[in-house]
PDB file of C-alpha atoms and ligand atoms in Angstrom:
ATOM      1  CA  ALA C   1      57.985 175.392  61.383  1.00 46.00           C
ATOM      2  CA  LYS C   2      58.119 174.930  57.642  1.00 49.00           C
ATOM      3  CA  ALA C   3      60.780 177.587  57.217  1.00 51.00           C
ATOM      4  CA  LEU C   4      62.799 176.012  59.982  1.00 54.00           C
ATOM      5  CA  GLY C   5      62.484 172.614  58.342  1.00 52.00           C
ATOM      6  CA  ARG C   6      63.717 173.925  55.035  1.00 54.00           C
ATOM      7  CA  ASN C   7      66.554 175.682  56.767  1.00 58.00           C
ATOM      8  CA  ARG C   8      67.551 172.539  58.513  1.00 59.00           C
ATOM      9  CA  SER C   9      67.610 170.419  55.409  1.00 59.00           C
ATOM     10  CA  CYS C  10      69.564 173.165  53.695  1.00 62.00           C
ATOM     11  CA  ILE C  11      72.177 173.089  56.439  1.00 63.00           C
ATOM     12  CA  TYR C  12      72.126 169.326  56.315  1.00 63.00           C
ATOM     13  CA  SER C  13      72.788 169.156  52.577  1.00 69.00           C
ATOM     14  CA  GLN C  14      75.499 171.788  52.874  1.00 71.00           C
ATOM     15  CA  GLU C  15      77.221 169.681  55.498  1.00 70.00           C
ATOM     16  CA  LEU C  16      76.756 166.608  53.410  1.00 67.00           C
ATOM     17  CA  SER C  17      78.284 168.165  50.339  1.00 73.00           C
ATOM     18  CA  ALA C  18      81.106 169.646  52.394  1.00 73.00           C
ATOM     19  CA  HIS C  19      81.761 166.149  53.663  1.00 73.00           C
ATOM     20  CA  LYS C  20      81.585 164.737  50.156  1.00 70.00           C
ATOM     21  CA  SER C  21      83.961 167.291  48.702  1.00 72.00           C
ATOM     22  CA  SER C  22      86.458 166.822  51.514  1.00 78.00           C
ATOM     23  CA  GLN C  23      86.327 163.068  50.850  1.00 76.00           C
ATOM     24  CA  LEU C  24      86.834 163.760  47.153  1.00 75.00           C
ATOM     25  CA  SER C  25      89.866 165.927  47.748  1.00 90.00           C
ATOM     26  CA  LEU C  26      91.254 163.371  50.200  1.00 93.00           C
ATOM     27  CA  GLU C  27      90.852 160.768  47.473  1.00 94.00           C
ATOM     28  CA  GLN C  28      92.713 162.989  45.026  1.00 94.00           C
ATOM     29  CA  ASP C  29      95.461 163.510  47.604  1.00 96.00           C
ATOM     30  CA  LEU C  30      95.595 159.766  48.133  1.00 97.00           C
ATOM     31  CA  ARG C  31      95.992 159.193  44.414  1.00 97.00           C
ATOM     32  CA  ASP C  32      98.925 161.647  44.329  1.00 96.00           C
ATOM     33  CA  ALA C  33     100.428 160.143  47.469  1.00 97.00           C
ATOM     34  CA  VAL C  34     100.349 156.646  45.960  1.00 97.00           C
ATOM     35  CA  GLU C  35     101.986 157.921  42.811  1.00 96.00           C
ATOM     36  CA  ASN C  36     104.688 159.784  44.759  1.00 95.00           C
ATOM     37  CA  GLU C  37     105.080 157.105  47.442  1.00 95.00           C
ATOM     38  CA  GLU C  38     104.395 159.533  50.270  1.00 96.00           C
ATOM     39  CA  PHE C  39     103.698 156.781  52.797  1.00 98.00           C
ATOM     40  CA  SER C  40     105.866 155.272  55.463  1.00 98.00           C
ATOM     41  CA  LEU C  41     105.704 152.150  57.580  1.00 98.00           C
ATOM     42  CA  GLU C  42     105.792 151.429  61.270  1.00 98.00           C
ATOM     43  CA  PHE C  43     106.408 148.069  62.889  1.00 98.00           C
ATOM     44  CA  GLN C  44     105.041 146.642  66.108  1.00 98.00           C
ATOM     45  CA  GLY C  45     106.462 143.565  67.817  1.00 98.00           C
ATOM     46  CA  GLN C  46     104.597 140.418  68.805  1.00 98.00           C
ATOM     47  CA  PHE C  47     106.032 138.848  71.945  1.00 98.00           C
ATOM     48  CA  ARG C  48     106.059 135.478  73.625  1.00 98.00           C
ATOM     49  CA  PRO C  49     104.783 135.986  77.200  1.00 97.00           C
ATOM     50  CA  GLY C  50     107.704 136.969  79.410  1.00 96.00           C
ATOM     51  CA  GLU C  51     110.071 137.872  76.549  1.00 97.00           C
ATOM     52  CA  ARG C  52     111.287 141.383  75.825  1.00 97.00           C
ATOM     53  CA  ILE C  53     112.507 140.920  72.278  1.00 98.00           C
ATOM     54  CA  PRO C  54     109.810 140.307  69.673  1.00 98.00           C
ATOM     55  CA  ARG C  55     110.027 137.242  67.442  1.00 98.00           C
ATOM     56  CA  ARG C  56     107.381 138.544  65.096  1.00 98.00           C
ATOM     57  CA  VAL C  57     106.367 141.926  63.823  1.00 98.00           C
ATOM     58  CA  GLU C  58     103.295 143.541  62.267  1.00 98.00           C
ATOM     59  CA  THR C  59     103.541 146.156  59.521  1.00 99.00           C
ATOM     60  CA  LEU C  60     101.351 149.280  59.848  1.00 98.00           C
ATOM     61  CA  ILE C  61     101.089 151.930  57.167  1.00 98.00           C
ATOM     62  CA  ARG C  62     101.407 155.669  57.886  1.00 98.00           C
ATOM     63  CA  TRP C  63     100.477 158.670  55.777  1.00 98.00           C
ATOM     64  CA  PRO C  64     102.130 161.890  56.896  1.00 96.00           C
ATOM     65  CA  HIS C  65     100.096 164.436  54.920  1.00 93.00           C
ATOM     66  CA  GLU C  66     101.787 167.785  54.415  1.00 90.00           C
ATOM     67  CA  LEU C  67      98.670 169.806  55.341  1.00 90.00           C
ATOM     68  CA  ARG C  68      96.427 167.418  57.236  1.00 91.00           C
ATOM     69  CA  GLY C  69      99.132 165.884  59.445  1.00 94.00           C
ATOM     70  CA  GLN C  70      99.021 162.128  60.049  1.00 96.00           C
ATOM     71  CA  VAL C  71      95.898 160.692  58.401  1.00 96.00           C
ATOM     72  CA  SER C  72      94.677 157.573  60.207  1.00 97.00           C
ATOM     73  CA  PRO C  73      94.613 154.317  58.245  1.00 98.00           C
ATOM     74  CA  HIS C  74      91.044 153.980  59.564  1.00 97.00           C
ATOM     75  CA  GLU C  75      90.300 156.994  57.360  1.00 96.00           C
ATOM     76  CA  PHE C  76      92.352 156.395  54.228  1.00 97.00           C
ATOM     77  CA  ILE C  77      92.358 152.589  53.898  1.00 97.00           C
ATOM     78  CA  PRO C  78      88.568 152.514  53.241  1.00 96.00           C
ATOM     79  CA  LEU C  79      89.089 155.264  50.664  1.00 96.00           C
ATOM     80  CA  ALA C  80      91.933 153.324  49.067  1.00 97.00           C
ATOM     81  CA  GLU C  81      89.605 150.317  48.928  1.00 96.00           C
ATOM     82  CA  SER C  82      86.651 152.131  47.377  1.00 95.00           C
ATOM     83  CA  SER C  83      88.868 153.861  44.813  1.00 95.00           C
ATOM     84  CA  GLY C  84      90.822 150.743  43.853  1.00 96.00           C
ATOM     85  CA  LEU C  85      94.119 152.352  44.919  1.00 97.00           C
ATOM     86  CA  ILE C  86      94.553 149.682  47.601  1.00 97.00           C
ATOM     87  CA  ARG C  87      96.061 147.230  45.111  1.00 97.00           C
ATOM     88  CA  GLU C  88      99.032 149.381  44.224  1.00 97.00           C
ATOM     89  CA  LEU C  89      99.345 150.655  47.794  1.00 98.00           C
ATOM     90  CA  GLY C  90      99.150 147.127  49.204  1.00 98.00           C
ATOM     91  CA  PHE C  91     101.980 145.892  46.997  1.00 98.00           C
ATOM     92  CA  TRP C  92     104.058 148.929  47.925  1.00 98.00           C
ATOM     93  CA  VAL C  93     103.590 148.027  51.618  1.00 98.00           C
ATOM     94  CA  LEU C  94     104.503 144.392  50.987  1.00 98.00           C
ATOM     95  CA  ARG C  95     107.632 145.257  48.978  1.00 97.00           C
ATOM     96  CA  ARG C  96     108.853 147.661  51.663  1.00 98.00           C
ATOM     97  CA  ALA C  97     108.002 145.247  54.504  1.00 98.00           C
ATOM     98  CA  CYS C  98     109.952 142.400  52.866  1.00 98.00           C
ATOM     99  CA  ALA C  99     112.922 144.691  52.253  1.00 97.00           C
ATOM    100  CA  GLU C 100     113.005 145.960  55.865  1.00 98.00           C
ATOM    101  CA  PHE C 101     112.740 142.425  57.192  1.00 98.00           C
ATOM    102  CA  MET C 102     115.689 141.313  55.031  1.00 97.00           C
ATOM    103  CA  SER C 103     117.731 144.248  56.210  1.00 97.00           C
ATOM    104  CA  TRP C 104     116.982 143.549  59.902  1.00 98.00           C
ATOM    105  CA  ARG C 105     118.009 139.935  59.477  1.00 96.00           C
ATOM    106  CA  GLN C 106     121.225 140.946  57.742  1.00 96.00           C
ATOM    107  CA  GLN C 107     121.926 143.165  60.744  1.00 97.00           C
ATOM    108  CA  GLY C 108     121.508 140.244  63.105  1.00 96.00           C
ATOM    109  CA  MET C 109     117.924 140.433  64.304  1.00 97.00           C
ATOM    110  CA  LYS C 110     116.393 137.030  64.909  1.00 95.00           C
ATOM    111  CA  LEU C 111     112.879 137.585  63.649  1.00 97.00           C
ATOM    112  CA  GLU C 112     110.751 134.637  62.579  1.00 97.00           C
ATOM    113  CA  LYS C 113     108.013 136.350  60.645  1.00 98.00           C
ATOM    114  CA  ILE C 114     106.598 139.619  59.440  1.00 98.00           C
ATOM    115  CA  ALA C 115     102.847 140.172  59.203  1.00 98.00           C
ATOM    116  CA  VAL C 116     101.267 142.422  56.577  1.00 98.00           C
ATOM    117  CA  ASN C 117      97.613 143.504  56.560  1.00 98.00           C
ATOM    118  CA  VAL C 118      95.674 142.679  53.402  1.00 98.00           C
ATOM    119  CA  SER C 119      92.202 143.985  52.463  1.00 96.00           C
ATOM    120  CA  ALA C 120      89.685 141.848  50.658  1.00 93.00           C
ATOM    121  CA  MET C 121      89.761 144.346  47.779  1.00 94.00           C
ATOM    122  CA  GLN C 122      93.401 143.481  47.080  1.00 96.00           C
ATOM    123  CA  ILE C 123      92.673 139.916  46.134  1.00 96.00           C
ATOM    124  CA  ASN C 124      92.188 139.365  42.438  1.00 94.00           C
ATOM    125  CA  SER C 125      93.338 136.660  40.055  1.00 96.00           C
ATOM    126  CA  ARG C 126      96.921 138.009  40.002  1.00 97.00           C
ATOM    127  CA  PHE C 127      97.391 138.538  43.724  1.00 98.00           C
ATOM    128  CA  ALA C 128      99.356 135.393  44.579  1.00 98.00           C
ATOM    129  CA  GLU C 129     101.535 135.736  41.506  1.00 98.00           C
ATOM    130  CA  THR C 130     102.486 139.318  42.377  1.00 98.00           C
ATOM    131  CA  VAL C 131     103.196 138.434  46.010  1.00 98.00           C
ATOM    132  CA  GLU C 132     105.489 135.672  44.773  1.00 98.00           C
ATOM    133  CA  THR C 133     107.306 138.051  42.433  1.00 98.00           C
ATOM    134  CA  ILE C 134     107.872 140.556  45.233  1.00 98.00           C
ATOM    135  CA  MET C 135     109.294 137.850  47.508  1.00 98.00           C
ATOM    136  CA  LYS C 136     111.648 136.682  44.771  1.00 97.00           C
ATOM    137  CA  GLU C 137     112.804 140.225  43.963  1.00 94.00           C
ATOM    138  CA  THR C 138     113.728 140.866  47.604  1.00 89.00           C
ATOM    139  CA  GLY C 139     115.199 137.393  48.292  1.00 94.00           C
ATOM    140  CA  PHE C 140     112.531 136.918  50.932  1.00 98.00           C
ATOM    141  CA  GLU C 141     111.427 133.404  51.920  1.00 98.00           C
ATOM    142  CA  PRO C 142     107.670 132.703  51.793  1.00 98.00           C
ATOM    143  CA  ALA C 143     107.761 131.083  55.264  1.00 98.00           C
ATOM    144  CA  TRP C 144     108.674 134.489  56.720  1.00 98.00           C
ATOM    145  CA  LEU C 145     105.428 136.051  55.555  1.00 98.00           C
ATOM    146  CA  GLU C 146     102.107 136.132  57.321  1.00 98.00           C
ATOM    147  CA  LEU C 147      99.139 137.854  55.703  1.00 98.00           C
ATOM    148  CA  GLU C 148      96.526 139.258  58.090  1.00 98.00           C
ATOM    149  CA  VAL C 149      93.042 139.072  56.616  1.00 96.00           C
ATOM    150  CA  THR C 150      89.548 139.569  58.009  1.00 92.00           C
ATOM    151  CA  GLU C 151      87.098 136.862  58.985  1.00 90.00           C
ATOM    152  CA  SER C 152      84.738 137.849  56.185  1.00 88.00           C
ATOM    153  CA  LEU C 153      87.469 137.471  53.572  1.00 90.00           C
ATOM    154  CA  MET C 154      88.548 134.088  54.919  1.00 88.00           C
ATOM    155  CA  MET C 155      84.938 132.897  55.063  1.00 86.00           C
ATOM    156  CA  SER C 156      83.751 134.467  51.804  1.00 87.00           C
ATOM    157  CA  GLY C 157      83.576 131.130  50.047  1.00 87.00           C
ATOM    158  CA  MET C 158      84.561 132.818  46.778  1.00 89.00           C
ATOM    159  CA  THR C 159      86.459 130.492  44.493  1.00 92.00           C
ATOM    160  CA  GLU C 160      88.974 133.118  43.383  1.00 93.00           C
ATOM    161  CA  VAL C 161      89.799 134.070  46.972  1.00 94.00           C
ATOM    162  CA  ASN C 162      90.269 130.418  47.907  1.00 93.00           C
ATOM    163  CA  ASN C 163      92.459 129.852  44.852  1.00 95.00           C
ATOM    164  CA  GLN C 164      94.737 132.742  45.708  1.00 97.00           C
ATOM    165  CA  ILE C 165      94.999 131.719  49.366  1.00 96.00           C
ATOM    166  CA  HIS C 166      95.805 128.125  48.496  1.00 95.00           C
ATOM    167  CA  GLN C 167      98.360 129.180  45.910  1.00 97.00           C
ATOM    168  CA  LEU C 168     100.191 131.186  48.575  1.00 98.00           C
ATOM    169  CA  ARG C 169      99.803 128.485  51.203  1.00 97.00           C
ATOM    170  CA  ALA C 170     101.441 126.042  48.806  1.00 97.00           C
ATOM    171  CA  LEU C 171     104.488 128.330  48.741  1.00 98.00           C
ATOM    172  CA  GLY C 172     104.580 128.418  52.549  1.00 98.00           C
ATOM    173  CA  VAL C 173     102.968 131.807  53.209  1.00 98.00           C
ATOM    174  CA  GLU C 174     100.790 131.747  56.328  1.00 98.00           C
ATOM    175  CA  PHE C 175      97.504 133.479  57.086  1.00 97.00           C
ATOM    176  CA  SER C 176      96.071 134.977  60.235  1.00 97.00           C
ATOM    177  CA  ILE C 177      92.590 136.259  60.963  1.00 95.00           C
ATOM    178  CA  ASP C 178      92.607 139.833  62.232  1.00 95.00           C
ATOM    179  CA  ASP C 179      90.099 141.294  64.714  1.00 92.00           C
ATOM    180  CA  PHE C 180      88.884 137.797  65.481  1.00 92.00           C
ATOM    181  CA  GLY C 181      85.571 137.596  67.301  1.00 86.00           C
ATOM    182  CA  THR C 182      84.029 140.660  65.667  1.00 86.00           C
ATOM    183  CA  GLY C 183      82.797 138.848  62.541  1.00 82.00           C
ATOM    184  CA  TYR C 184      80.706 135.815  61.913  1.00 75.00           C
ATOM    185  CA  SER C 185      83.083 132.883  61.605  1.00 75.00           C
ATOM    186  CA  SER C 186      81.491 129.556  62.159  1.00 74.00           C
ATOM    187  CA  LEU C 187      83.630 127.071  63.983  1.00 74.00           C
ATOM    188  CA  SER C 188      83.050 124.341  61.442  1.00 77.00           C
ATOM    189  CA  LYS C 189      84.293 126.619  58.653  1.00 80.00           C
ATOM    190  CA  LEU C 190      87.300 127.726  60.656  1.00 85.00           C
ATOM    191  CA  LYS C 191      88.377 124.112  60.824  1.00 84.00           C
ATOM    192  CA  GLU C 192      88.624 123.960  57.033  1.00 84.00           C
ATOM    193  CA  MET C 193      90.499 127.242  56.665  1.00 87.00           C
ATOM    194  CA  PRO C 194      94.262 127.361  56.135  1.00 91.00           C
ATOM    195  CA  VAL C 195      94.734 129.657  59.116  1.00 94.00           C
ATOM    196  CA  SER C 196      97.763 129.583  61.439  1.00 96.00           C
ATOM    197  CA  VAL C 197      96.897 132.423  63.805  1.00 97.00           C
ATOM    198  CA  LEU C 198      93.829 134.127  65.281  1.00 96.00           C
ATOM    199  CA  LYS C 199      94.197 137.686  66.527  1.00 96.00           C
ATOM    200  CA  ILE C 200      91.808 138.391  69.415  1.00 95.00           C
ATOM    201  CA  ASP C 201      90.314 141.799  68.776  1.00 94.00           C
ATOM    202  CA  ARG C 202      91.295 144.651  71.060  1.00 95.00           C
ATOM    203  CA  SER C 203      87.660 145.163  72.077  1.00 94.00           C
ATOM    204  CA  PHE C 204      87.796 141.886  74.048  1.00 95.00           C
ATOM    205  CA  VAL C 205      91.218 142.622  75.520  1.00 97.00           C
ATOM    206  CA  ARG C 206      90.313 146.087  76.817  1.00 96.00           C
ATOM    207  CA  ASN C 207      88.183 144.918  79.764  1.00 94.00           C
ATOM    208  CA  ILE C 208      89.372 141.336  79.972  1.00 95.00           C
ATOM    209  CA  HIS C 209      90.391 141.632  83.626  1.00 88.00           C
ATOM    210  CA  ASP C 210      87.084 143.025  84.896  1.00 87.00           C
ATOM    211  CA  GLN C 211      84.346 142.064  82.409  1.00 91.00           C
ATOM    212  CA  GLU C 212      83.315 138.464  82.702  1.00 93.00           C
ATOM    213  CA  ASN C 213      81.891 138.353  79.158  1.00 93.00           C
ATOM    214  CA  ASP C 214      85.102 139.531  77.536  1.00 94.00           C
ATOM    215  CA  TYR C 215      87.129 137.150  79.656  1.00 95.00           C
ATOM    216  CA  GLU C 216      84.905 134.230  78.634  1.00 94.00           C
ATOM    217  CA  ILE C 217      85.116 135.149  74.953  1.00 92.00           C
ATOM    218  CA  ALA C 218      88.910 135.344  75.083  1.00 94.00           C
ATOM    219  CA  ARG C 219      89.025 132.062  76.991  1.00 95.00           C
ATOM    220  CA  ALA C 220      86.788 130.365  74.423  1.00 93.00           C
ATOM    221  CA  ILE C 221      88.886 131.668  71.514  1.00 93.00           C
ATOM    222  CA  VAL C 222      92.126 130.394  73.050  1.00 95.00           C
ATOM    223  CA  ALA C 223      90.595 126.995  73.876  1.00 94.00           C
ATOM    224  CA  MET C 224      89.073 126.589  70.423  1.00 92.00           C
ATOM    225  CA  ALA C 225      92.266 127.686  68.656  1.00 94.00           C
ATOM    226  CA  ASP C 226      94.229 125.259  70.784  1.00 94.00           C
ATOM    227  CA  SER C 227      92.062 122.330  69.730  1.00 92.00           C
ATOM    228  CA  LEU C 228      92.459 123.327  66.056  1.00 93.00           C
ATOM    229  CA  ASN C 229      96.225 123.757  66.379  1.00 94.00           C
ATOM    230  CA  ILE C 230      96.011 127.460  65.698  1.00 96.00           C
ATOM    231  CA  GLU C 231      98.014 130.030  67.657  1.00 97.00           C
ATOM    232  CA  VAL C 232      96.519 133.134  69.245  1.00 97.00           C
ATOM    233  CA  VAL C 233      97.802 136.712  69.279  1.00 98.00           C
ATOM    234  CA  ALA C 234      96.147 139.170  71.662  1.00 98.00           C
ATOM    235  CA  GLU C 235      96.172 142.701  70.257  1.00 97.00           C
ATOM    236  CA  GLY C 236      95.961 146.009  72.075  1.00 98.00           C
ATOM    237  CA  VAL C 237      97.473 144.879  75.386  1.00 98.00           C
ATOM    238  CA  GLU C 238      98.024 148.103  77.331  1.00 98.00           C
ATOM    239  CA  ASN C 239      98.453 147.113  80.963  1.00 97.00           C
ATOM    240  CA  GLU C 240      99.889 144.376  83.163  1.00 96.00           C
ATOM    241  CA  GLU C 241      96.494 143.021  84.275  1.00 96.00           C
ATOM    242  CA  GLN C 242      95.453 142.402  80.678  1.00 97.00           C
ATOM    243  CA  GLY C 243      98.789 140.808  79.831  1.00 97.00           C
ATOM    244  CA  GLU C 244      98.760 138.556  82.900  1.00 97.00           C
ATOM    245  CA  THR C 245      95.190 137.424  82.246  1.00 97.00           C
ATOM    246  CA  LEU C 246      95.977 136.551  78.640  1.00 97.00           C
ATOM    247  CA  ARG C 247      99.156 134.773  79.567  1.00 97.00           C
ATOM    248  CA  HIS C 248      97.238 132.782  82.154  1.00 97.00           C
ATOM    249  CA  LEU C 249      94.682 131.780  79.513  1.00 96.00           C
ATOM    250  CA  GLY C 250      97.509 130.335  77.409  1.00 97.00           C
ATOM    251  CA  CYS C 251      97.664 132.973  74.716  1.00 97.00           C
ATOM    252  CA  GLU C 252     100.865 132.346  72.704  1.00 97.00           C
ATOM    253  CA  TRP C 253     101.571 135.904  71.536  1.00 98.00           C
ATOM    254  CA  LEU C 254     101.071 139.356  73.033  1.00 98.00           C
ATOM    255  CA  GLN C 255     101.009 142.639  71.137  1.00 98.00           C
ATOM    256  CA  GLY C 256     100.258 146.140  72.369  1.00 98.00           C
ATOM    257  CA  TYR C 257     101.592 149.396  73.779  1.00 98.00           C
ATOM    258  CA  LEU C 258     102.571 147.607  77.016  1.00 98.00           C
ATOM    259  CA  TYR C 259     105.278 145.668  75.158  1.00 98.00           C
ATOM    260  CA  GLY C 260     106.135 147.989  72.299  1.00 98.00           C
ATOM    261  CA  ARG C 261     104.633 150.814  70.285  1.00 98.00           C
ATOM    262  CA  PRO C 262     104.680 150.777  66.513  1.00 98.00           C
ATOM    263  CA  MET C 263     107.950 152.380  65.341  1.00 98.00           C
ATOM    264  CA  ALA C 264     109.911 153.200  62.212  1.00 98.00           C
ATOM    265  CA  ALA C 265     112.207 150.490  60.817  1.00 98.00           C
ATOM    266  CA  ASP C 266     115.491 151.935  62.101  1.00 98.00           C
ATOM    267  CA  ASP C 267     114.027 152.545  65.567  1.00 98.00           C
ATOM    268  CA  PHE C 268     112.757 148.977  65.606  1.00 98.00           C
ATOM    269  CA  LEU C 269     116.254 147.708  64.849  1.00 98.00           C
ATOM    270  CA  ARG C 270     117.903 149.949  67.455  1.00 98.00           C
ATOM    271  CA  HIS C 271     115.310 149.179  70.098  1.00 97.00           C
ATOM    272  CA  TYR C 272     115.500 145.405  69.866  1.00 97.00           C
ATOM    273  CA  SER C 273     119.099 144.615  68.986  1.00 92.00           C
TER     274      SER C 273
HETATM  275  P1  C2E T 301      94.747 146.490  62.961  1.00 57.49           P
HETATM  276  O1  C2E T 301      95.336 145.639  61.899  1.00 57.49           O
HETATM  277  O2  C2E T 301      93.777 145.853  63.893  1.00 57.49           O
HETATM  278  O3  C2E T 301      95.989 147.119  63.719  1.00 57.49           O
HETATM  279  C1  C2E T 301      96.044 147.378  65.093  1.00 57.49           C
HETATM  280  C2  C2E T 301      95.870 148.856  65.400  1.00 57.49           C
HETATM  281  O4  C2E T 301      95.929 149.054  66.803  1.00 57.49           O
HETATM  282  C3  C2E T 301      96.947 149.734  64.811  1.00 57.49           C
HETATM  283  O5  C2E T 301      96.340 150.990  64.507  1.00 57.49           O
HETATM  284  C4  C2E T 301      97.931 149.880  65.985  1.00 57.49           C
HETATM  285  O6  C2E T 301      98.734 151.040  65.892  1.00 57.49           O
HETATM  286  C5  C2E T 301      96.971 149.957  67.130  1.00 57.49           C
HETATM  287  N1  C2E T 301      97.531 149.487  68.399  1.00 57.49           N
HETATM  288  C6  C2E T 301      98.555 148.643  68.616  1.00 57.49           C
HETATM  289  N2  C2E T 301      98.730 148.416  69.933  1.00 57.49           N
HETATM  290  C7  C2E T 301      97.765 149.115  70.580  1.00 57.49           C
HETATM  291  C8  C2E T 301      97.412 149.269  71.963  1.00 57.49           C
HETATM  292  O7  C2E T 301      98.002 148.721  72.882  1.00 57.49           O
HETATM  293  N3  C2E T 301      96.345 150.096  72.221  1.00 57.49           N
HETATM  294  C9  C2E T 301      95.654 150.719  71.237  1.00 57.49           C
HETATM  295  N4  C2E T 301      94.638 151.511  71.598  1.00 57.49           N
HETATM  296  N5  C2E T 301      95.956 150.586  69.927  1.00 57.49           N
HETATM  297  C10 C2E T 301      96.999 149.787  69.605  1.00 57.49           C
HETATM  298  P2  C2E T 301      96.663 151.740  63.143  1.00 57.49           P
HETATM  299  O8  C2E T 301      98.122 151.632  62.845  1.00 57.49           O
HETATM  300  O9  C2E T 301      96.061 153.102  63.256  1.00 57.49           O
HETATM  301  O10 C2E T 301      95.899 150.901  62.057  1.00 57.49           O
HETATM  302  C11 C2E T 301      94.496 150.849  62.029  1.00 57.49           C
HETATM  303  C12 C2E T 301      93.993 149.813  61.063  1.00 57.49           C
HETATM  304  O11 C2E T 301      94.313 150.180  59.716  1.00 57.49           O
HETATM  305  C13 C2E T 301      94.628 148.434  61.246  1.00 57.49           C
HETATM  306  O12 C2E T 301      93.986 147.759  62.311  1.00 57.49           O
HETATM  307  C14 C2E T 301      94.384 147.810  59.893  1.00 57.49           C
HETATM  308  O13 C2E T 301      93.068 147.312  59.815  1.00 57.49           O
HETATM  309  C15 C2E T 301      94.518 149.008  58.975  1.00 57.49           C
HETATM  310  N6  C2E T 301      95.877 149.010  58.370  1.00 57.49           N
HETATM  311  C16 C2E T 301      97.048 149.475  58.857  1.00 57.49           C
HETATM  312  N7  C2E T 301      98.068 149.275  57.990  1.00 57.49           N
HETATM  313  C17 C2E T 301      97.529 148.650  56.907  1.00 57.49           C
HETATM  314  C18 C2E T 301      98.055 148.176  55.665  1.00 57.49           C
HETATM  315  O14 C2E T 301      99.263 148.243  55.355  1.00 57.49           O
HETATM  316  N8  C2E T 301      97.159 147.592  54.797  1.00 57.49           N
HETATM  317  C19 C2E T 301      95.829 147.462  55.099  1.00 57.49           C
HETATM  318  N9  C2E T 301      95.021 146.887  54.182  1.00 57.49           N
HETATM  319  N10 C2E T 301      95.303 147.897  56.261  1.00 57.49           N
HETATM  320  C20 C2E T 301      96.137 148.482  57.154  1.00 57.49           C
HETATM  321 CA1   CA T 302      96.309 143.710  61.742  1.00 57.49          CA
HETATM  322 CA1   CA T 303      93.622 143.726  64.473  1.00 57.49          CA
HETATM  323 CA1   CA T 304      91.310 146.291  64.939  1.00 57.49          CA
END
């Protein structure tokens, strides 16, 4: 039994170190990819119920790795956060997103806003200033930008975070809370936050038409948002039943494969104009 035990822990530590070294090499690859700008962006529409052309769009990063294939943002964003690379990467995403948006508008698309995901790790004392510089460089108006942040970032209570958010709000940039319902927002705090949009997490949308709990949660989010003058986006809408239920609840925006998959900038333009 002893020998077996030792064997097991040996296998375990081998697996662990294999995991560690693959993470390390992925981090090195990520570093190179940031330096060489090996990323691309995809865009997914947000639709008013019943409309087929999106008025808003969310930016999603892609990393086509030459050996590993597409690496999921769920895998590399945490690594970019822990390594500090997220700051440079985040500004690259923002710069590209603003530029694509400008180009779509110049080609006649009538988009109101573009949303960009922002991690907590990106926010330091120079965040707002750099965002402002990027908007100026691309001729992009602050009112066209929406930054998607998490509940925990919005609710952190950190002075620096609040400063940066208020600085951007003063310019006209709006904020939405991503994956809403999965964190620990208190309603009283939400009331004080400069938030324009709540995004109902996909986990509540998935079974909304046949799970009473999920339906009630979505209903409560829409009702609460309504009373606070905040709009709601439902994410991950994949079928008609989900879409109809959300529309019936009074959800203002719908996003998901049912309405449009994320696509490259030129496909987005061709598809919707
Ligand atoms: P998220 O912000 O919650 O984005 C929604 C995710 O759901 C995206 O996955 C999108 O492709 C996917 N999706 C959209 N519609 C549907 C649907 O109908 N069904 C299903 N099953 N999925 C749908 P993606 O692109 O893999 O991104 C994963 C996460 O990575 C994002 O979740 C976001 O947290 C993060 N992320 C993506 N791009 C960026 C970025 O530029 N910066 C930062 N900081 N994070 C990003
Ligand atoms: Ca998002
Ligand atoms: Ca989300
Ligand atoms: Ca999510």
